[in-house]
Short mmCIF file of C-alpha atoms in Angstrom, two decimals:
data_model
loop_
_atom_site.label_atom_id
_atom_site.label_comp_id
_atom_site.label_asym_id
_atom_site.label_seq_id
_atom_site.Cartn_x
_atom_site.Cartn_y
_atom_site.Cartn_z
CA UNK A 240 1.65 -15.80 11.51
CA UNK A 241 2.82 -16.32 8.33
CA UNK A 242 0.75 -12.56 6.64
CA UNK A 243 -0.68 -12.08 3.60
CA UNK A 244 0.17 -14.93 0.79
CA UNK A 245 0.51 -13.53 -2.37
CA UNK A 246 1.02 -16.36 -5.39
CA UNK A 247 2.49 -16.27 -7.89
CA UNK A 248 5.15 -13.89 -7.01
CA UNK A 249 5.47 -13.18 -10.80
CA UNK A 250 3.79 -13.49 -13.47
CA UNK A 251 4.60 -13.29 -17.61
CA UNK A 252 1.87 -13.84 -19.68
CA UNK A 253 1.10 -12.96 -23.47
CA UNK A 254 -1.75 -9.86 -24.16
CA UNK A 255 -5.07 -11.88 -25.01
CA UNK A 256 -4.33 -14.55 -22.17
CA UNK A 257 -6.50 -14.72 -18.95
CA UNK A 258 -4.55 -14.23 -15.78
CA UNK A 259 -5.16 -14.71 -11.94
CA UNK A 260 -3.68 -13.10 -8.97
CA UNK A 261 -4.43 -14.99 -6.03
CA UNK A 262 -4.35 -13.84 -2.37
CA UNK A 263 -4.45 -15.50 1.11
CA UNK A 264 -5.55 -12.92 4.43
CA UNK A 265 -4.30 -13.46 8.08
CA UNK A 266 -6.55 -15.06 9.88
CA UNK A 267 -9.43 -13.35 11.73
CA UNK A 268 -8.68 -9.92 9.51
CA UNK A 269 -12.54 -9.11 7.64
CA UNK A 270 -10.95 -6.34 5.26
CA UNK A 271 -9.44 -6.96 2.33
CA UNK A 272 -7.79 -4.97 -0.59
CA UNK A 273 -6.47 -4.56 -3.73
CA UNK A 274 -4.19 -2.18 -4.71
CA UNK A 275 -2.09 -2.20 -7.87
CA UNK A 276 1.32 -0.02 -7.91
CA UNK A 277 2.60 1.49 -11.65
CA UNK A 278 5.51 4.29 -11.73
CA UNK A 279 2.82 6.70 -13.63
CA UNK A 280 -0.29 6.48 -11.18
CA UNK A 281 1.40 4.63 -7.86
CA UNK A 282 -0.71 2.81 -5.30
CA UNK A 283 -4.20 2.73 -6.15
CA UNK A 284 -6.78 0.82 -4.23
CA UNK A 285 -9.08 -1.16 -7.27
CA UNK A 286 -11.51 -3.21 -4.96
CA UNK A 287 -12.34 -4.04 -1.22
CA UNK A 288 -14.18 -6.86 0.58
CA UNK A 289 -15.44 -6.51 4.17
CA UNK A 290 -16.66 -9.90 5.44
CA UNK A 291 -15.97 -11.19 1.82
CA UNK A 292 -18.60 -8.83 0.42
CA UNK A 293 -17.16 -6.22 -2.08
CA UNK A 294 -17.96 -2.95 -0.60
CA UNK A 295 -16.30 -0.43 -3.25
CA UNK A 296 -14.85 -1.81 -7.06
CA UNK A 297 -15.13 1.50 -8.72
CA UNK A 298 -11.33 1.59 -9.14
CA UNK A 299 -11.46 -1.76 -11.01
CA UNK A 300 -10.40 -0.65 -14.55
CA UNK A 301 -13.00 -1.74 -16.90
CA UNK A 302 -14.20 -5.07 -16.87
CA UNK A 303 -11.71 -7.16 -18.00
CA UNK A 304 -10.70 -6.83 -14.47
CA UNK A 305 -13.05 -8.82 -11.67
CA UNK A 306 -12.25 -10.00 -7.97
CA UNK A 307 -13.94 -12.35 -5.85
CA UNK A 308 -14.14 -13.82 -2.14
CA UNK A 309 -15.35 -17.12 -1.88
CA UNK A 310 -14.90 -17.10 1.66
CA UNK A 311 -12.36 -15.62 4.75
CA UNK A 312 -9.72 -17.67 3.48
CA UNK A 313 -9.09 -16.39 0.29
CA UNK A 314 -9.56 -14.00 -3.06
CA UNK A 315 -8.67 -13.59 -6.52
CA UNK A 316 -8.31 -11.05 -9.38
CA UNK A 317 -8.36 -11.71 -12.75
CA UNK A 318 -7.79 -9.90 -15.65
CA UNK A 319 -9.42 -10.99 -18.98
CA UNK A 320 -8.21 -10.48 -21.61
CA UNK A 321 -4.75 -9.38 -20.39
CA UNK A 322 -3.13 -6.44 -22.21
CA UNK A 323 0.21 -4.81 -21.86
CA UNK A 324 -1.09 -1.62 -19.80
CA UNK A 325 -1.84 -4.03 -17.35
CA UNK A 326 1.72 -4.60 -16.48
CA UNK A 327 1.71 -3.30 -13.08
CA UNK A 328 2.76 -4.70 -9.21
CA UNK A 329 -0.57 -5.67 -7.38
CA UNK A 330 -0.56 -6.24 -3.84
CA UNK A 331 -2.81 -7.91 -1.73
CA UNK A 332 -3.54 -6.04 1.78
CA UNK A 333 -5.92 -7.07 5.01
CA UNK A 334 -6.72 -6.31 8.31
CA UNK A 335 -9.24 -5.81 11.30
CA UNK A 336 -11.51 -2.64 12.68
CA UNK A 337 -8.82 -0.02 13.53
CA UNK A 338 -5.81 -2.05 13.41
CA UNK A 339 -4.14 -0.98 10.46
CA UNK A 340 -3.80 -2.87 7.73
CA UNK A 341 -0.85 -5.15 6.24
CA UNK A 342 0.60 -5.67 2.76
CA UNK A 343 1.83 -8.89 0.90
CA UNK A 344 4.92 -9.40 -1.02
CA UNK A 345 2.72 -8.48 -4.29
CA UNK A 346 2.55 -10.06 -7.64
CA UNK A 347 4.59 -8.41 -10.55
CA UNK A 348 2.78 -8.88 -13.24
CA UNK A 349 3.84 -8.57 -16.47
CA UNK A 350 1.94 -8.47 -20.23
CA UNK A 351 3.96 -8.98 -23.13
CA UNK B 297 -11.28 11.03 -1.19
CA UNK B 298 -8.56 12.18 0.62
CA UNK B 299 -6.10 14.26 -0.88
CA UNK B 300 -2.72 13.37 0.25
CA UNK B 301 0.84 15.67 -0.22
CA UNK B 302 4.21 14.13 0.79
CA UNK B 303 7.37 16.15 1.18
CA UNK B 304 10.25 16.27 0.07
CA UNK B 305 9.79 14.23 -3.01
CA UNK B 306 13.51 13.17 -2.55
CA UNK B 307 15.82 13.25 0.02
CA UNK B 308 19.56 12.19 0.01
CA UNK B 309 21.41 11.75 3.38
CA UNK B 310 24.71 10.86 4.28
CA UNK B 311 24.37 7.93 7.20
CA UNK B 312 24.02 9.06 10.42
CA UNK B 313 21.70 12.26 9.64
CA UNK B 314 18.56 12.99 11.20
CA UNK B 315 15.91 13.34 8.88
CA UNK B 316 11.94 14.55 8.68
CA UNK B 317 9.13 13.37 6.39
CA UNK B 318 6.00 15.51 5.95
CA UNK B 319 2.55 14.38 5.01
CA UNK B 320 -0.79 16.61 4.35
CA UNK B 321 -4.51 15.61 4.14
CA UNK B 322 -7.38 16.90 2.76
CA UNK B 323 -9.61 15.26 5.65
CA UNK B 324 -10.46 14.48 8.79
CA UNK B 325 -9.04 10.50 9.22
CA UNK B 326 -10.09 7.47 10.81
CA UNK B 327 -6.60 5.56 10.12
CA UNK B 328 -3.33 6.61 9.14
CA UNK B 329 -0.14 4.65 8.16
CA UNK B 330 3.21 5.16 7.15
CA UNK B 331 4.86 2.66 4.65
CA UNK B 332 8.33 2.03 4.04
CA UNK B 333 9.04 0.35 0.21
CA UNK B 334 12.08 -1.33 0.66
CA UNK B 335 14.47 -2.27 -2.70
CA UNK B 336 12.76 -5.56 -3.11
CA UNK B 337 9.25 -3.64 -4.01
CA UNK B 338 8.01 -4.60 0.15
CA UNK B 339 5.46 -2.60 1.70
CA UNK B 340 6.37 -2.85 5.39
CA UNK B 341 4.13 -1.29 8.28
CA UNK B 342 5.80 1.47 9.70
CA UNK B 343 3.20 2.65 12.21
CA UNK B 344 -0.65 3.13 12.61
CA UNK B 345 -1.21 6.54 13.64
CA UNK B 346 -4.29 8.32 13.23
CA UNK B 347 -3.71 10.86 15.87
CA UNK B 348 -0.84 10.87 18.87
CA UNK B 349 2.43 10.17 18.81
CA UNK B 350 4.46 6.68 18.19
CA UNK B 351 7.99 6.03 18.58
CA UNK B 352 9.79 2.66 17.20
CA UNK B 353 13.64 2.26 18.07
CA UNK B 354 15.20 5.11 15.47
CA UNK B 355 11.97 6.35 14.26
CA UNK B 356 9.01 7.75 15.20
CA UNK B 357 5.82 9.31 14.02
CA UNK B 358 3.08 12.28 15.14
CA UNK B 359 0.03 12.69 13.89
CA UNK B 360 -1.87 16.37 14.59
CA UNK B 361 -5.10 14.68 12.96
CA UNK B 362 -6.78 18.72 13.96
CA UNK B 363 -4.15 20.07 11.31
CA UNK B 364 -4.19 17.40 9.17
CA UNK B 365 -0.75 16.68 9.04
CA UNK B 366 1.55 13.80 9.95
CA UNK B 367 5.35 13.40 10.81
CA UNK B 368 7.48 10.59 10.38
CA UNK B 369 11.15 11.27 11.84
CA UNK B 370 14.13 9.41 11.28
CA UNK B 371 16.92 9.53 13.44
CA UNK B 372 21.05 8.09 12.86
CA UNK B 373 19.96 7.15 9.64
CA UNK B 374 21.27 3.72 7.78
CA UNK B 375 21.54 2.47 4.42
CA UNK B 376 19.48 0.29 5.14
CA UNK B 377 17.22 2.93 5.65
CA UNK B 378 16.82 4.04 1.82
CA UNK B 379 13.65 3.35 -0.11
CA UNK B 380 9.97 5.09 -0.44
CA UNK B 381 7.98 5.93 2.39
CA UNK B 382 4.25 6.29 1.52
CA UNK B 383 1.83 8.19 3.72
CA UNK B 384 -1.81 6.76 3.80
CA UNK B 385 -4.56 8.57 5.84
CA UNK B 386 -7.94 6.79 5.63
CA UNK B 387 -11.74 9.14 6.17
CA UNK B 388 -14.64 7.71 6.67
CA UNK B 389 -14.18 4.88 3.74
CA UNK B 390 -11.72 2.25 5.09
CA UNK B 391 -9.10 2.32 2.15
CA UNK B 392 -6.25 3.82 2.63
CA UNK B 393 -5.22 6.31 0.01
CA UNK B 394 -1.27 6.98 -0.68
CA UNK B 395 0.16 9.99 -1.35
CA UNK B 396 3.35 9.68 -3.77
CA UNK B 397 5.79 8.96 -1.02
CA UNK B 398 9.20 9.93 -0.42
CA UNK B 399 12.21 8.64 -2.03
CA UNK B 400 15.10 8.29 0.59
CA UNK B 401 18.97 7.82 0.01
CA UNK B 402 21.22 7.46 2.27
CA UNK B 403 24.92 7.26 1.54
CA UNK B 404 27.51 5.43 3.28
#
C-alpha cells in the first residue's frame, strides 16, 4: 500500500498564476479530504468527497479555490488566481466507514 | 462543530520522562484520532480512538468519550519523539476537526 499520493510535493508559483494540487486515495477508502495547515489558523478541513460526491465545501475560501473527483482514483484543488495568502501546506487525507482516516505527505505551497 | 482544547501547549522533556497529553471536546464523537507532526511537516496516525483504551509499544491512548476527554500517554520518551501532536474528535459530520496540538521537546 503505497497511501495517499500527494504531487507535487512543492510548489512556487507567482500571485495571478493558476495552480493545482493533485491527490491520489488508497484504494477502496470512499472519504476524502482536504485540509490546508498555516501557523495562524492550523489544520482546517476546506472540502470533502464521499463516493466522489462533495458533501461539505463551505471551508473552501472564496472561489478562487475549487476541488473535484472525477472518480475513486483521484482529486484535485485548484486555486485561481493564486495569491500570496494562499501560501499554506495542504494535505490530502482518506479513508473508510469508521476506520480512521490517513494523511499524505502534503503539498507546500508557496505564492510569491 | 466540535470544539477541541489541547494541553499543555508546550512541553519540554528530558529523554526518558514519562509524559501526558490532554484533549477536550465540545461533543459527543463518532471518531477520534491522535496525530503526531513529525519535523518533516508528516501527519502520522497515532491511534483511532473514539472511546476505550489503545496501547502501541511506548504509547498509548484512552478515550472517556462520556466526559469528553481523551489521553494520549507517552512513556521513556525519545528524541525522536519531539514534534506536534494534534487531537481530532469527529461528531456526527465525518471531518475530523484539530485542536491546536501540542508541541513536544525532548532533550537528549
Amino acid at each position: 500500500d503505497a497511501g495517499v499520493i500527494q504531487s507535487p510535493r512543492h510548489e512556487v508559483t507567482e500571485m495571478g498564476q493558476e495552480v493545482t494540487l493533485r491527490c491520489k486515495p488508497i484504494s477502496g477508502h470512499d472519504y476524502l479530504f482536504w485540509y490546508r495547515q498555516t501557523m495562524m489558523r492550523g489544520l482546517e478541513l476546506l472540502i470533502y468527497f464521499n463516493n466522489n460526491v462533495p458533501i461539505d465545501d463551505s471551508g473552501m475560501p472564496e472561489d478562487r479555490f475549487s476541488a473535484k473527483m472525477p472518480n475513486a482514483s483521484f482529486s484535485t484543488l485548484k486555486i485561481q488566481p493564486s495569491e500570496p495568502r494562499d501560501s499554506a501546506v495542504y494535505f490530502c487525507a482518506t479513508g473508510e466507514g469508521k476506520r480512521g482516516y490517513t494523511f499524505g505527505s502534503g503539498t507546500r505551497l508557496t505564492v510569491v | 462543530g466540535i470544539q477541541v482544547e489541547q494541553s499543555p501547549p508546550d512541553l519540554i522533556l528530558q529523554e526518558g520522562a514519562n509524559s501526558t497529553l490532554r484533549c477536550n471536546f465540545s461533543d459527543s464523537v463518532n471518531n477520534l484520532q491522535w496525530f503526531h507532526q513529525n519535523p518533516w511537516g508528516q501527519l502520522i496516525n497515532l491511534f483511532y480512538i473514539p472511546s476505550g483504551t489503545k496501547q502501541n509499544g511506548r504509547l498509548s491512548a484512552t478515550t472517556v468519550a462520556t466526559e469528553r476527554y481523551s489521553l494520549l500517554y507517552i512513556s521513556s520518551s525519545q528524541t525522536t519523539d519531539s514534534g506536534v501532536y494534534f487531537c481530532a474528535p469527529a461528531g456526527s459530520a465525518r471531518q475530523l476537526t484539530f485542536g491546536s496540538g501540542t508541541q513536544l521537546t525532548v532533550l537528549p
